[in-house]
PDB file of C-alpha atoms in Angstrom:
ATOM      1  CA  UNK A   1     -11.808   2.954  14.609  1.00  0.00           C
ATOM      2  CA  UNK A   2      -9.323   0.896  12.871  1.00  0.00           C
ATOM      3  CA  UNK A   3      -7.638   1.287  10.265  1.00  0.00           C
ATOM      4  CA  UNK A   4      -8.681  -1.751   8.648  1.00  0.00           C
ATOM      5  CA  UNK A   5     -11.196  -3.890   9.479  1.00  0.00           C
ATOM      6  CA  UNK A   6     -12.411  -7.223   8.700  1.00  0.00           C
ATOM      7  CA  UNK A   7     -15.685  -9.716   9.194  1.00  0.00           C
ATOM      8  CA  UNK A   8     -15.065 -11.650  12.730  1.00  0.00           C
ATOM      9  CA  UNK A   9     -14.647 -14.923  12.502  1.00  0.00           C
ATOM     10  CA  UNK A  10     -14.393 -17.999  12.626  1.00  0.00           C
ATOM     11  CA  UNK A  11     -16.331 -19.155   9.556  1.00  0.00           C
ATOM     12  CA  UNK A  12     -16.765 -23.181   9.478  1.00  0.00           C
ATOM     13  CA  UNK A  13     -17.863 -24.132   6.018  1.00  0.00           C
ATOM     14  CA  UNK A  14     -18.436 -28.123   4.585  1.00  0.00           C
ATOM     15  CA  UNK A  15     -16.233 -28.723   1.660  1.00  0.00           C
ATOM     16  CA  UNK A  16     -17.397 -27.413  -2.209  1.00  0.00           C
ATOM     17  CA  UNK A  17     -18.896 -24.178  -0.188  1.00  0.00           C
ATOM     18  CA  UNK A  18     -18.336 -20.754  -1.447  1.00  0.00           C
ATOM     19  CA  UNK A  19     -17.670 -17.954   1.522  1.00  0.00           C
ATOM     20  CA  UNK A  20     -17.048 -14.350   1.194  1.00  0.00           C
ATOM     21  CA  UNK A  21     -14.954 -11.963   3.278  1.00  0.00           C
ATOM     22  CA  UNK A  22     -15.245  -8.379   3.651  1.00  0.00           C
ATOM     23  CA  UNK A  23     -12.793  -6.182   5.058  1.00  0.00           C
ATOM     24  CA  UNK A  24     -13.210  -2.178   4.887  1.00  0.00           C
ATOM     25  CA  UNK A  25     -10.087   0.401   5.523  1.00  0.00           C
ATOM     26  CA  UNK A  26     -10.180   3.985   6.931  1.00  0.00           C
ATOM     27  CA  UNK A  27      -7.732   6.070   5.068  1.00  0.00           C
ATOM     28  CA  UNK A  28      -8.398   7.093   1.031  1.00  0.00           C
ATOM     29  CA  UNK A  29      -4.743   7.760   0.927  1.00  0.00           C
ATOM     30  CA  UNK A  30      -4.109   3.702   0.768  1.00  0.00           C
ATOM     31  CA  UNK A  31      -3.130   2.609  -2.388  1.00  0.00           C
ATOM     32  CA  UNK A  32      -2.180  -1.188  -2.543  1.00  0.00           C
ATOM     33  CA  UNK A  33      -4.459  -4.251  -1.246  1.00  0.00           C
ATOM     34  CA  UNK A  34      -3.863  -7.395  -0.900  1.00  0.00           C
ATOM     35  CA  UNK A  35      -4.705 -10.669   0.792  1.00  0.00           C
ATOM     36  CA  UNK A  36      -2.600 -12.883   2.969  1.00  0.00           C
ATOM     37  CA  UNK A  37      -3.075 -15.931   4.192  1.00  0.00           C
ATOM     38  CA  UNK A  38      -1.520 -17.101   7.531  1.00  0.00           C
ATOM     39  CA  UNK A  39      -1.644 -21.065   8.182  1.00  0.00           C
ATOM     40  CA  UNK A  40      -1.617 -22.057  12.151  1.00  0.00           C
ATOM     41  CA  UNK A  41       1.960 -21.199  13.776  1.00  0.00           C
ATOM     42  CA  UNK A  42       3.419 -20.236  10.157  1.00  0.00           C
ATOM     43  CA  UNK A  43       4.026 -16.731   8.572  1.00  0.00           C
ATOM     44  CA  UNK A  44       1.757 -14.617   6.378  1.00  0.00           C
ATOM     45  CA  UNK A  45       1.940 -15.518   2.610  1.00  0.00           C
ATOM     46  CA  UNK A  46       0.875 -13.261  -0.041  1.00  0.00           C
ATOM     47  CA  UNK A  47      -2.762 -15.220  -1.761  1.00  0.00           C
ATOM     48  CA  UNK A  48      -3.749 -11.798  -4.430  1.00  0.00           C
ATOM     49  CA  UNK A  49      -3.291  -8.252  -5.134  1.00  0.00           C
ATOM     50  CA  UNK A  50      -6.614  -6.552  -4.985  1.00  0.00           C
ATOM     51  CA  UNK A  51      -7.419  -4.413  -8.548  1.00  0.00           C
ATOM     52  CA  UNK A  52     -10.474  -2.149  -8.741  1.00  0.00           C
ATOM     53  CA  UNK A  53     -11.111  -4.055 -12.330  1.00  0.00           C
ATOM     54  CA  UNK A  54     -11.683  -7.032  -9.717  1.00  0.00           C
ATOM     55  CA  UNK A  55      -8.612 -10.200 -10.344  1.00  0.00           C
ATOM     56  CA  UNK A  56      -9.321 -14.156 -10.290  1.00  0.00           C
ATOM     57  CA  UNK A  57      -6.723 -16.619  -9.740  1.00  0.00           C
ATOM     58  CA  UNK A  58      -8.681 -20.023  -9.691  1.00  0.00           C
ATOM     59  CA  UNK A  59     -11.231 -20.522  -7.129  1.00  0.00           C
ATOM     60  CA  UNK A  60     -10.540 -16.938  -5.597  1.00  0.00           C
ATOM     61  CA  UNK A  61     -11.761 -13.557  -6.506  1.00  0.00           C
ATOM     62  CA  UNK A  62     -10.957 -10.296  -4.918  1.00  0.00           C
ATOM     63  CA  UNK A  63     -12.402  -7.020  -5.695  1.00  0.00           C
ATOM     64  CA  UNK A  64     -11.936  -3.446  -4.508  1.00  0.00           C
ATOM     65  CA  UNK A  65     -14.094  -0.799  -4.338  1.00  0.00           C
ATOM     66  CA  UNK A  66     -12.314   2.679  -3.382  1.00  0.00           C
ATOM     67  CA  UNK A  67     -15.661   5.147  -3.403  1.00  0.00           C
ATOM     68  CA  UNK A  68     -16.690   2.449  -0.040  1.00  0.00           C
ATOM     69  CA  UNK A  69     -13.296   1.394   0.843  1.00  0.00           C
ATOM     70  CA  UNK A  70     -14.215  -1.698   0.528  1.00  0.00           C
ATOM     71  CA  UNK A  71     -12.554  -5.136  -0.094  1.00  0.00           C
ATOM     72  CA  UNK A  72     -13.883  -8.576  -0.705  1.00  0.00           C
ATOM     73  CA  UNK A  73     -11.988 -12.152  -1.111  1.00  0.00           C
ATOM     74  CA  UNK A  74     -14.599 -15.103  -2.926  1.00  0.00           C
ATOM     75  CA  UNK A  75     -13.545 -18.334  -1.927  1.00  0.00           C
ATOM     76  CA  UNK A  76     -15.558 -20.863  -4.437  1.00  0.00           C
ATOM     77  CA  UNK A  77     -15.383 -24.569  -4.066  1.00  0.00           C
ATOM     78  CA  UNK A  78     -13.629 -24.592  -0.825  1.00  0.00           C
ATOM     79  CA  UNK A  79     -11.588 -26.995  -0.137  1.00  0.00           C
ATOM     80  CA  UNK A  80     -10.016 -28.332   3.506  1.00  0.00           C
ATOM     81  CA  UNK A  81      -6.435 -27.216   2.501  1.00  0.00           C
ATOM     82  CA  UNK A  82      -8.466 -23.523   2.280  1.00  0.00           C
ATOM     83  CA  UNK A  83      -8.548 -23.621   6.147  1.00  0.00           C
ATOM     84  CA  UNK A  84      -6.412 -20.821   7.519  1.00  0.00           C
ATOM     85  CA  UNK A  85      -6.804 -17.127   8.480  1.00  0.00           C
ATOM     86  CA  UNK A  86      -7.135 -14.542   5.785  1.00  0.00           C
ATOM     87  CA  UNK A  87      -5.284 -11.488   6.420  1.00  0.00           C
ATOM     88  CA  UNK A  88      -6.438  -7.865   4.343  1.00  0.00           C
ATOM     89  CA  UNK A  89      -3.362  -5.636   4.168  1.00  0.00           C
ATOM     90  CA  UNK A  90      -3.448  -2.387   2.637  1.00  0.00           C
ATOM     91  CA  UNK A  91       0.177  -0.691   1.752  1.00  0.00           C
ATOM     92  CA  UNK A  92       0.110   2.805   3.023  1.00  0.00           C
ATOM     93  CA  UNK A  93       2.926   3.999  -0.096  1.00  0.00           C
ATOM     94  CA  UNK A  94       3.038   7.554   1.400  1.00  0.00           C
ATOM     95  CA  UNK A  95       3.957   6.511   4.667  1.00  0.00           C
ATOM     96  CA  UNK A  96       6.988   4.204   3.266  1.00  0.00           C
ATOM     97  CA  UNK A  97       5.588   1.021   1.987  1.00  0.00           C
ATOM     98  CA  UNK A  98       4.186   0.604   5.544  1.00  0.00           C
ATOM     99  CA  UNK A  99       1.420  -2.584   5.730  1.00  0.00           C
ATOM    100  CA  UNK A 100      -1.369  -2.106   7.555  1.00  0.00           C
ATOM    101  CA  UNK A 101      -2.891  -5.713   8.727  1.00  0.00           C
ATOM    102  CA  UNK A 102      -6.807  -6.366   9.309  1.00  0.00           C
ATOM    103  CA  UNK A 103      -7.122  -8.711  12.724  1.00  0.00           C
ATOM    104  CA  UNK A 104      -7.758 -11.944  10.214  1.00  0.00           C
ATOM    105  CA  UNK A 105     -10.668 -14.064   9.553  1.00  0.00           C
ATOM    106  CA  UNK A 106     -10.527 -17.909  10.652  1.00  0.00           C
ATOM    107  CA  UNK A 107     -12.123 -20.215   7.667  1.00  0.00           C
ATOM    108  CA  UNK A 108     -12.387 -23.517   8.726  1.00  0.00           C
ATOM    109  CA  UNK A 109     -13.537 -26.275   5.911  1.00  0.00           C
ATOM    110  CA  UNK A 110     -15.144 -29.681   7.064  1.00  0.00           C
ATOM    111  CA  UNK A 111     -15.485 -32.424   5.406  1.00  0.00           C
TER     112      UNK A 111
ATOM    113  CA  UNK B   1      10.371 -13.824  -4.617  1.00  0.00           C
ATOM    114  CA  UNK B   2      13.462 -13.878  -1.960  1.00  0.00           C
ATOM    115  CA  UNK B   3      14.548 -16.002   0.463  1.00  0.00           C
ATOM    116  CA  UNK B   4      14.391 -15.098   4.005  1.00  0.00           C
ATOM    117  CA  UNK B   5      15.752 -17.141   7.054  1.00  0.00           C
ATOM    118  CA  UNK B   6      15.424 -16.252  11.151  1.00  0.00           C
ATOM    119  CA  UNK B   7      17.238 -17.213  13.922  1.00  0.00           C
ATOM    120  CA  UNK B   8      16.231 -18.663  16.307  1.00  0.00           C
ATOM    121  CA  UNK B   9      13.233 -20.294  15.458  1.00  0.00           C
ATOM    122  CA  UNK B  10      12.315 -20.085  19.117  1.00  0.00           C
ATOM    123  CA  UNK B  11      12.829 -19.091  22.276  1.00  0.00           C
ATOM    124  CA  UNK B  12      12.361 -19.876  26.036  1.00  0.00           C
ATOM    125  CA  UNK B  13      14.009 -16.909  27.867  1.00  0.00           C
ATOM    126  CA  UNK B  14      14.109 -15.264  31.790  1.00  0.00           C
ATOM    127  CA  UNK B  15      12.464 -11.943  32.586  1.00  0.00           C
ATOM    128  CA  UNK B  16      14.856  -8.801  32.177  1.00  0.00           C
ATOM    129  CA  UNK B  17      17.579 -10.977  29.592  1.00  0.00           C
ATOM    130  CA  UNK B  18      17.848  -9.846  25.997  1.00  0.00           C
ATOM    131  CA  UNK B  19      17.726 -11.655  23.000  1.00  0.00           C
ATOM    132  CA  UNK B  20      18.837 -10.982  19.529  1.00  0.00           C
ATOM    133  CA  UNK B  21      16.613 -12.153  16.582  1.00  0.00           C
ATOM    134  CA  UNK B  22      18.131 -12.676  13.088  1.00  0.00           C
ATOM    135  CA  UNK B  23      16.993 -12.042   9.481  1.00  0.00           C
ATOM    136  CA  UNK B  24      18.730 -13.037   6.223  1.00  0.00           C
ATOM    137  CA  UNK B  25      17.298 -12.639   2.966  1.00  0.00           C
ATOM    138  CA  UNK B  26      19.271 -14.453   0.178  1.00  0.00           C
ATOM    139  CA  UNK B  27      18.977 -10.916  -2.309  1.00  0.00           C
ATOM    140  CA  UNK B  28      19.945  -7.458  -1.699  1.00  0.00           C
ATOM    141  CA  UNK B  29      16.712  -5.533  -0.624  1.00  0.00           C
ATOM    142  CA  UNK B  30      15.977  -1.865   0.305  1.00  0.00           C
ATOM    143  CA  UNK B  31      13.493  -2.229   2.328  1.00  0.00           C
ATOM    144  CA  UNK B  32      13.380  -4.500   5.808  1.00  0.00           C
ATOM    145  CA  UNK B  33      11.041  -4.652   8.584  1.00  0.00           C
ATOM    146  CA  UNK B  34       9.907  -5.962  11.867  1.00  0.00           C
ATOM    147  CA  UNK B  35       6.997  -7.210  12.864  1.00  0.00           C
ATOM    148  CA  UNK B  36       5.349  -8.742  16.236  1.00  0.00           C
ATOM    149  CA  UNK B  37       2.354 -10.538  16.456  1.00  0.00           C
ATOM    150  CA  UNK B  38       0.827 -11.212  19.434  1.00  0.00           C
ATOM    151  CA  UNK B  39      -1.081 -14.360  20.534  1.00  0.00           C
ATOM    152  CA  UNK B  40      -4.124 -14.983  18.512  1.00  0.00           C
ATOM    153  CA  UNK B  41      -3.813 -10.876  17.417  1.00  0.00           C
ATOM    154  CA  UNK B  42      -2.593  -9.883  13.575  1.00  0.00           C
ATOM    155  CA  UNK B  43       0.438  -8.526  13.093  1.00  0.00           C
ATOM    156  CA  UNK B  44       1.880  -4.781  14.260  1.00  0.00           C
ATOM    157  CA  UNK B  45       4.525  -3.054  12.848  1.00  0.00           C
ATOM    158  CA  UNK B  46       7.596  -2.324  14.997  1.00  0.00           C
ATOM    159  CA  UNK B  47      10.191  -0.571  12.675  1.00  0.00           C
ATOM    160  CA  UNK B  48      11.692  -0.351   9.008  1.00  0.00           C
ATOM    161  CA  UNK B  49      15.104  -1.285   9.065  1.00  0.00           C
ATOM    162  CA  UNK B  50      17.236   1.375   7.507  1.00  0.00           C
ATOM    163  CA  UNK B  51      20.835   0.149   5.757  1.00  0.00           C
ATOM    164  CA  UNK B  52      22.845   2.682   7.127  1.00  0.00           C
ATOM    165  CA  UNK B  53      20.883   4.893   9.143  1.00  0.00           C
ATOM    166  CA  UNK B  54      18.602   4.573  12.404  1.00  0.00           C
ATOM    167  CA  UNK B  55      16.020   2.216  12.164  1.00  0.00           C
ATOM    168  CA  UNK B  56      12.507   4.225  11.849  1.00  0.00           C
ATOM    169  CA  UNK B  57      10.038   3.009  14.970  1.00  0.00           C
ATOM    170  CA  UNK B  58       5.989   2.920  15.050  1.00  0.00           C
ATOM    171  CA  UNK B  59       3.976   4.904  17.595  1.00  0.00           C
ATOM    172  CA  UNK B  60       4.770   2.658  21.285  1.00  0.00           C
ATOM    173  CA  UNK B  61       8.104   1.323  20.259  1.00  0.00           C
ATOM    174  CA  UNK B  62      11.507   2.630  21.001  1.00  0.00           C
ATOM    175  CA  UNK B  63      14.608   2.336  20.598  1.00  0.00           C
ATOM    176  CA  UNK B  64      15.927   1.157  23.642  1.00  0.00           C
ATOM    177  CA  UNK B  65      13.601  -1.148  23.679  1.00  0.00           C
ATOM    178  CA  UNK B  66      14.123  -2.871  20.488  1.00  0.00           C
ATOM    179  CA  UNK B  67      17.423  -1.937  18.879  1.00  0.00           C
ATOM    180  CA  UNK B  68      18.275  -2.712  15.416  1.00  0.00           C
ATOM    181  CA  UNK B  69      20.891  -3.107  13.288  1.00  0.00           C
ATOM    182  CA  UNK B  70      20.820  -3.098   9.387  1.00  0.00           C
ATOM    183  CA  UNK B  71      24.625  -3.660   8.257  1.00  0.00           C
ATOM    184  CA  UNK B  72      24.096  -4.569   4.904  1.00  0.00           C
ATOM    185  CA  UNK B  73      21.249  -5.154   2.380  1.00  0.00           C
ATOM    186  CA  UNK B  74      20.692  -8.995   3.067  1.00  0.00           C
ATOM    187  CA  UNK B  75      20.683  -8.733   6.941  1.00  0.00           C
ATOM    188  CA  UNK B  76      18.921  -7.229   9.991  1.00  0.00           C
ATOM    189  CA  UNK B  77      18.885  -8.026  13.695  1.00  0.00           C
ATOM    190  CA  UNK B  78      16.076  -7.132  16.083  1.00  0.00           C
ATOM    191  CA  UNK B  79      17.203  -7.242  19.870  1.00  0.00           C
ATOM    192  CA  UNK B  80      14.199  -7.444  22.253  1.00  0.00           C
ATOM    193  CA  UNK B  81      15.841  -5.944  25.463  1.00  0.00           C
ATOM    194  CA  UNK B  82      15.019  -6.174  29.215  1.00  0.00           C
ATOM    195  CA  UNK B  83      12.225  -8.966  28.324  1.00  0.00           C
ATOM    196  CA  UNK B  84       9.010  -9.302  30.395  1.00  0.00           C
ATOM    197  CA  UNK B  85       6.354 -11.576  29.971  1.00  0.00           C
ATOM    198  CA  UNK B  86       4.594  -9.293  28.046  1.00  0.00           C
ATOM    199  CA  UNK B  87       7.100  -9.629  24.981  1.00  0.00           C
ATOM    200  CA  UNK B  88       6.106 -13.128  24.819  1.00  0.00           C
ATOM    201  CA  UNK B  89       4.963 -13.432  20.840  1.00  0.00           C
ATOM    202  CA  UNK B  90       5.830 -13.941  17.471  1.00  0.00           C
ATOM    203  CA  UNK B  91       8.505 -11.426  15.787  1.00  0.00           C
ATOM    204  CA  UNK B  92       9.147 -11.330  12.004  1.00  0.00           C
ATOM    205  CA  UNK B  93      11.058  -9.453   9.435  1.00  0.00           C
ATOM    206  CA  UNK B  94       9.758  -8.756   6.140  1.00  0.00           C
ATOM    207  CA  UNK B  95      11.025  -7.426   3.145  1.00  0.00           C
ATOM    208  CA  UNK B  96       9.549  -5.210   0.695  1.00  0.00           C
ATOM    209  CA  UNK B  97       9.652  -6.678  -2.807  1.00  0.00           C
ATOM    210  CA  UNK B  98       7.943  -5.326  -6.309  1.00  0.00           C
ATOM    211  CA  UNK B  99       5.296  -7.244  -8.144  1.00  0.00           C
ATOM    212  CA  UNK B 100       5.967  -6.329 -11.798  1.00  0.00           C
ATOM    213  CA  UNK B 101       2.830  -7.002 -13.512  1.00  0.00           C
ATOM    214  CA  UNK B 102       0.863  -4.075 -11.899  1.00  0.00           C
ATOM    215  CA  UNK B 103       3.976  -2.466 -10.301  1.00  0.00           C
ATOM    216  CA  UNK B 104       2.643  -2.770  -6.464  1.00  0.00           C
ATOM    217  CA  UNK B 105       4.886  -3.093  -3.680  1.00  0.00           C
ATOM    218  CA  UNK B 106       4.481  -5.774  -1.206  1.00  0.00           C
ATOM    219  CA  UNK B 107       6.235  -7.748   1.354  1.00  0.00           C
ATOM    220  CA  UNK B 108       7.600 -11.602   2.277  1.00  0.00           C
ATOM    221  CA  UNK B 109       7.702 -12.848   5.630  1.00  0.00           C
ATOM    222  CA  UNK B 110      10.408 -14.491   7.169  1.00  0.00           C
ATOM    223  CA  UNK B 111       9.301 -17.799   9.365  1.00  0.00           C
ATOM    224  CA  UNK B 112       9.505 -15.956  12.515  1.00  0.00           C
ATOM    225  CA  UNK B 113      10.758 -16.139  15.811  1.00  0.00           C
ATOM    226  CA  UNK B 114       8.073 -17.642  18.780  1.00  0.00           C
ATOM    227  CA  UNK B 115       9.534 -16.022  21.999  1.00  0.00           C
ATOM    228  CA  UNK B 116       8.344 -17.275  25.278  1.00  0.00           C
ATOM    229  CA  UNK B 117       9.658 -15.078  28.366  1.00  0.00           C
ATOM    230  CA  UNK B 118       8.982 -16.346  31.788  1.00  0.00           C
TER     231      UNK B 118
END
C-alpha cells in the first residue's frame, strides 16, 4: 500500500464547477499536510496547509481528519487557471522533515 | 519564502557520462534536498543534503550513484553518475522552510532540471 494515496484522475470540469479531492495516508505518525500544486513542466508550489479545524483561503478548502487519515481539497467556482495537478504531501517530522508525495490528481477546467 | 535557482535547466546527455546539477537558494537554510520525478509519476525523494556531513540517501539510492555535495548553507550539487536512459527525468532540490503562523515545516522547489539521456 502506499503511503499516501490520492483519487485517480484526470477530472475535466466546465468552468464555475466545484470538485473535491481525497487523498488518504498510511502512517499515524505524520504530522504536517499540505497541498501542492504542480502546473505542466513546472515545479510543485505550496496551495494550503491542511488543519484538523479545516482552513479556507478563497475558493479552496482543505480539511483533515486524523481518526480516518483522511484529507480533502474543495475547489469551488473553478476556474481554467485551476487546471493543474494537485499534489497531497504529508511531512513525516520524525523521519527529518521528509515529504511524502501522493501520485497527483489532473483537474482540467473547460470552458 | 527563498529563492532557489538550478543549473542547468536541461539536459541532453550520452549513456554512461555524468552530469552535475546545481542548487542555489538566495538564504542560508538547514535543510536541502533532492528530488526526481519521473515522467508523468510524482515526485521521490533521493537524499537530504547535509552542510558538512554525508548526504543521507532513501531506500534504492546510493551514493555512488548520486553524489552530493553541500559546501555551504545556500548551495548543493547533485551529480547523476554513469547515466542510462533510465535516469531520464526531472531532478529538483528543495529546501525546508518554516511557516510561522501554525509553526509547520514545509518545503520550496527549485525549477528543476529535465534530463534526457540517450
Amino acid at each position: 500500500r502506499k503511503e499516501v494515496e490520492q483519487d485517480p484522475g484526470p477530472f475535466n470540469v466546465p468552468e464555475g464547477a466545484t470538485v473535491a479531492f481525497n487523498c488518504t495516508y498510511s502512517n499515524s505518525a505524520s504530522q504536517s499536510f499540505f497541498w501542492y500544486r504542480q502546473d505542466c513542466r513546472k515545479e510543485p508550489k505550496l496551495l494550503m496547509s491542511v488543519y484538523s479545524s479545516g482552513n479556507e483561503d478563497g475558493r479552496f478548502t482543505a480539511q483533515l481528519n486524523r481518526a480516518s487519515q483522511y484529507i480533502s481539497l474543495l475547489i469551488r467556482d473553478s476556474k481554467l487557471s485551476d487546471s493543474a495537478t494537485y499534489l497531497c504531501v504529508v511531512n513525516m517530522r520524525n523521519q527529518g522533515g521528509k515529504l511524502i508525495f501522493g501520485q497527483g490528481t489532473e483537474l482540467s477546467v473547460k470552458p | 519564502s527563498a529563492v532557489i535557482s538550478q543549473k542547468p535547466s536541461r539536459d541532453i546527455c550520452q549513456r554512461g557520462t555524468s552530469l552535475t546539477i546545481q542548487c542555489q537558494v538566495d538564504s542560508q537554510v538547514t535543510m536541502m534536498f533532492w528530488y526526481r520525478q519521473q515522467p508523468g509519476q510524482s515526485l521521490t525523494l533521493i537524499a537530504t543534503a547535509n552542510q558538512g556531513s554525508e548526504a543521507t540517501y532513501e531506500s534504492g539510492f546510493v551514493i555512488d550513484k548520486f553524489p552530493i555535495s553541500r559546501p555551504n548553507l545556500t548551495f548543493s550539487t547533485l551529480t547523476v553518475s554513469n547515466m542510462s536512459p533510465e535516469d531520464s527525468s526531472i531532478y529538483l532540490c528543495s529546501v525546508e522552510f518554516l511557516l510561522r503562523d501554525r509553526d509547520q515545516e514545509t518545503q520550496y522547489f527549485g525549477p528543476g532540471t529535465r534530463l534526457l539521456v540517450l
